[in-house]
Short mmCIF file of C-alpha atoms in Angstrom, two decimals:
data_model
loop_
_atom_site.label_atom_id
_atom_site.label_comp_id
_atom_site.label_asym_id
_atom_site.label_seq_id
_atom_site.Cartn_x
_atom_site.Cartn_y
_atom_site.Cartn_z
CA MET A 581 -3.48 -21.40 -17.50
CA ALA A 582 -2.69 -17.86 -18.53
CA ARG A 583 0.84 -16.45 -18.91
CA ILE A 584 1.46 -13.10 -17.17
CA ARG A 585 4.42 -10.79 -16.96
CA THR A 586 4.30 -8.17 -14.24
CA THR A 587 6.70 -5.99 -12.33
CA VAL A 588 6.34 -6.31 -8.57
CA ASP A 589 8.39 -4.07 -6.30
CA GLY A 590 10.76 -3.36 -9.16
CA LEU A 591 11.38 -6.97 -10.22
CA VAL A 592 9.88 -8.57 -13.33
CA TYR A 593 8.03 -11.86 -12.89
CA GLU A 594 6.66 -14.19 -15.54
CA ASP A 595 4.27 -16.90 -14.45
CA ASP A 596 1.49 -19.19 -15.52
CA VAL A 597 -1.58 -18.55 -13.40
CA GLU A 598 -5.13 -19.81 -13.25
CA PRO A 599 -7.36 -17.19 -14.87
CA ARG A 600 -9.41 -16.95 -11.66
CA MET A 601 -6.41 -16.42 -9.32
CA LEU A 602 -6.70 -13.18 -7.38
CA LEU A 603 -3.82 -10.72 -7.32
CA VAL A 604 -3.60 -11.02 -3.53
CA GLN A 605 -3.20 -14.81 -3.87
CA TYR A 606 -0.53 -14.39 -6.54
CA LEU A 607 1.42 -11.90 -4.45
CA ARG A 608 1.29 -13.99 -1.28
CA GLU A 609 1.40 -17.56 -2.56
CA ARG A 610 3.63 -17.26 -5.62
CA LEU A 611 5.85 -14.31 -4.76
CA GLY A 612 5.93 -14.53 -0.97
CA LYS A 613 4.71 -10.95 -0.51
CA THR A 614 2.96 -11.77 2.74
CA GLY A 615 2.83 -8.14 3.84
CA THR A 616 -0.18 -7.91 1.54
CA VAL A 617 -2.78 -9.20 3.97
CA ILE A 618 -5.93 -11.16 3.19
CA GLY A 619 -8.57 -9.66 5.43
CA CYS A 620 -12.16 -10.12 4.41
CA ASP A 621 -12.11 -11.58 0.88
CA THR A 622 -14.94 -9.19 0.00
CA SER A 623 -13.02 -5.92 -0.64
CA ASN A 624 -14.56 -4.32 2.43
CA CYS A 625 -11.56 -4.04 4.75
CA GLY A 626 -8.73 -2.75 2.52
CA ALA A 627 -6.01 -4.79 4.27
CA CYS A 628 -4.89 -6.12 0.87
CA THR A 629 -4.38 -2.67 -0.71
CA VAL A 630 -1.45 -2.40 -3.14
CA HIS A 631 -0.60 0.04 -5.91
CA LEU A 632 -1.34 -1.10 -9.46
CA ASP A 633 0.26 1.22 -12.00
CA GLY A 634 0.48 3.90 -9.32
CA MET A 635 -3.07 3.71 -8.00
CA SER A 636 -4.27 1.94 -4.88
CA VAL A 637 -6.43 -1.13 -5.46
CA LYS A 638 -7.80 -3.83 -3.22
CA SER A 639 -5.88 -6.81 -4.52
CA CYS A 640 -8.63 -9.22 -3.46
CA SER A 641 -10.83 -7.66 -6.14
CA VAL A 642 -8.28 -7.80 -8.97
CA LEU A 643 -7.38 -10.92 -10.92
CA ALA A 644 -3.69 -11.67 -11.36
CA VAL A 645 -4.23 -11.70 -15.14
CA GLN A 646 -5.38 -8.08 -14.88
CA ALA A 647 -1.90 -7.20 -13.63
CA ASN A 648 -0.32 -8.53 -16.83
CA GLY A 649 2.02 -5.83 -18.13
CA ALA A 650 1.44 -3.69 -15.05
CA GLU A 651 3.59 -2.48 -12.18
CA VAL A 652 2.59 -3.54 -8.69
CA LEU A 653 3.96 -1.94 -5.54
CA THR A 654 3.45 -3.74 -2.23
CA ILE A 655 4.24 -2.72 1.32
CA GLU A 656 7.52 -4.64 0.99
CA GLY A 657 8.54 -2.49 -1.96
CA LEU A 658 8.33 0.83 -0.11
CA GLU A 659 11.57 0.56 1.84
CA ARG A 660 14.62 1.79 -0.07
CA ASP A 661 18.25 1.28 0.88
CA GLY A 662 17.36 0.39 4.45
CA GLN A 663 15.17 3.46 4.88
CA LEU A 664 11.46 3.24 5.55
CA HIS A 665 9.14 5.21 3.30
CA PRO A 666 8.08 8.44 5.08
CA MET A 667 4.57 7.01 5.53
CA GLN A 668 5.92 3.84 7.13
CA GLN A 669 8.11 5.94 9.41
CA ALA A 670 5.20 8.22 10.31
CA PHE A 671 3.04 5.22 11.24
CA HIS A 672 5.85 4.03 13.49
CA ASP A 673 6.56 7.43 15.02
CA ASN A 674 2.89 8.18 15.70
CA HIS A 675 1.99 4.73 17.05
CA ALA A 676 -0.59 4.39 14.27
CA LEU A 677 -1.08 0.68 14.73
CA GLN A 678 -2.05 -1.79 17.37
CA CYS A 679 -2.51 -5.31 16.05
CA GLY A 680 -0.99 -4.25 12.70
CA TYR A 681 -3.35 -6.23 10.51
CA CYS A 682 -4.74 -3.23 8.64
CA THR A 683 -1.44 -1.35 8.60
CA PRO A 684 -0.02 -2.42 5.20
CA GLY A 685 -3.23 -1.56 3.37
CA MET A 686 -3.71 1.63 5.38
CA ILE A 687 -0.18 2.78 4.51
CA MET A 688 -0.63 2.00 0.81
CA GLN A 689 -3.96 3.84 0.70
CA SER A 690 -2.51 6.81 2.60
CA ILE A 691 0.36 7.14 0.12
CA ASP A 692 -2.14 7.16 -2.74
CA LEU A 693 -4.18 9.78 -0.88
CA LEU A 694 -1.13 12.06 -0.58
CA GLY A 695 -0.38 11.52 -4.26
CA ASP A 696 -3.78 13.04 -5.05
CA ASN A 697 -3.82 15.59 -2.23
CA PRO A 698 -0.41 16.43 -0.74
CA ASP A 699 -1.88 18.59 2.03
CA PRO A 700 -5.16 17.02 3.16
CA SER A 701 -7.24 18.25 6.07
CA GLU A 702 -8.21 15.85 8.85
CA THR A 703 -11.62 15.41 7.21
CA GLU A 704 -10.02 14.70 3.82
CA ILE A 705 -7.71 12.12 5.41
CA ARG A 706 -10.63 10.38 7.10
CA GLU A 707 -12.55 10.35 3.82
CA GLY A 708 -9.48 9.20 1.89
CA ILE A 709 -8.95 6.15 4.09
CA GLU A 710 -12.61 5.29 4.64
CA GLY A 711 -12.35 2.14 2.49
CA ASN A 712 -9.74 0.74 4.88
CA LEU A 713 -10.99 -0.54 8.21
CA CYS A 714 -9.18 -0.67 11.54
CA ARG A 715 -10.78 -2.33 14.53
CA CYS A 716 -8.14 -1.31 17.08
CA THR A 717 -6.95 2.26 16.86
CA GLY A 718 -9.92 4.57 16.59
CA TYR A 719 -8.04 6.22 13.68
CA GLN A 720 -6.69 9.23 15.66
CA ASN A 721 -3.06 8.11 15.43
CA ILE A 722 -3.52 7.02 11.81
CA VAL A 723 -4.75 10.50 10.91
CA ARG A 724 -1.80 12.03 12.80
CA ALA A 725 0.60 9.72 10.95
CA VAL A 726 -0.78 10.77 7.56
CA GLN A 727 -0.49 14.43 8.56
CA ASP A 728 3.09 13.84 9.72
CA ALA A 729 4.02 12.06 6.49
CA ALA A 730 2.35 14.78 4.42
CA SER A 731 4.49 17.44 6.09
CA LYS A 732 7.65 15.43 5.40
CA MET A 733 6.76 14.58 1.81
CA LYS A 734 5.78 18.12 0.75
CA PRO A 735 7.89 19.90 -1.83
CA GLY A 736 10.16 22.20 0.09
CA ALA A 737 10.50 19.90 3.11
CA SER A 738 14.07 19.53 4.33
CA ALA A 739 16.29 16.98 2.59
CA THR A 740 16.41 14.80 5.70
CA GLN A 741 12.63 14.82 5.86
CA GLN A 742 12.39 13.74 2.20
CA SER A 743 15.38 11.37 2.17
CA SER A 744 13.32 8.21 1.92
CA ALA A 745 10.46 9.59 -0.15
CA GLN A 746 9.87 7.53 -3.26
CA PRO A 747 7.69 8.36 -6.24
CA VAL A 748 4.45 6.41 -6.28
CA ALA A 749 3.36 7.06 -9.85
CA GLY A 750 3.91 4.04 -12.06
CA GLY A 751 4.13 1.66 -9.15
CA GLY A 752 6.93 3.49 -7.39
CA ALA A 753 9.68 2.24 -9.65
#
């Protein structure tokens, strides 16, 4: 067993884990963060995407011991004071989901994309989310949702548009 200490969604956890335990397993099985979905177990689908120290990672390809000392942000950690993150709200408003299986990972990847490029073109959005697969939507509404969130998260957007925006650097804490 290996001892880890990690911050997940703003709370510090200390645990003994098997050295081969995946981060996605730790989040779901130990911490109950079931919004982080296990999709393919091969890092192809992106459903398990979380932020590790402010960058999106596929948690099925990261060992829990690699998160020792790190900050992890999951889909559950985005909501603040009863307000959805602007990306979550944009996915809702733009009907950017059908079955919802890919949605947590797609949202986490899209937030990371906007952290790198706050005003992406449609092509840049499609390229930025290409590691996350959706079998239902055809991506049109997902692209619209990312564009909508980008407009609301831009510096200079109205205070009501930015009210639930949270920093994503350093795991969003």
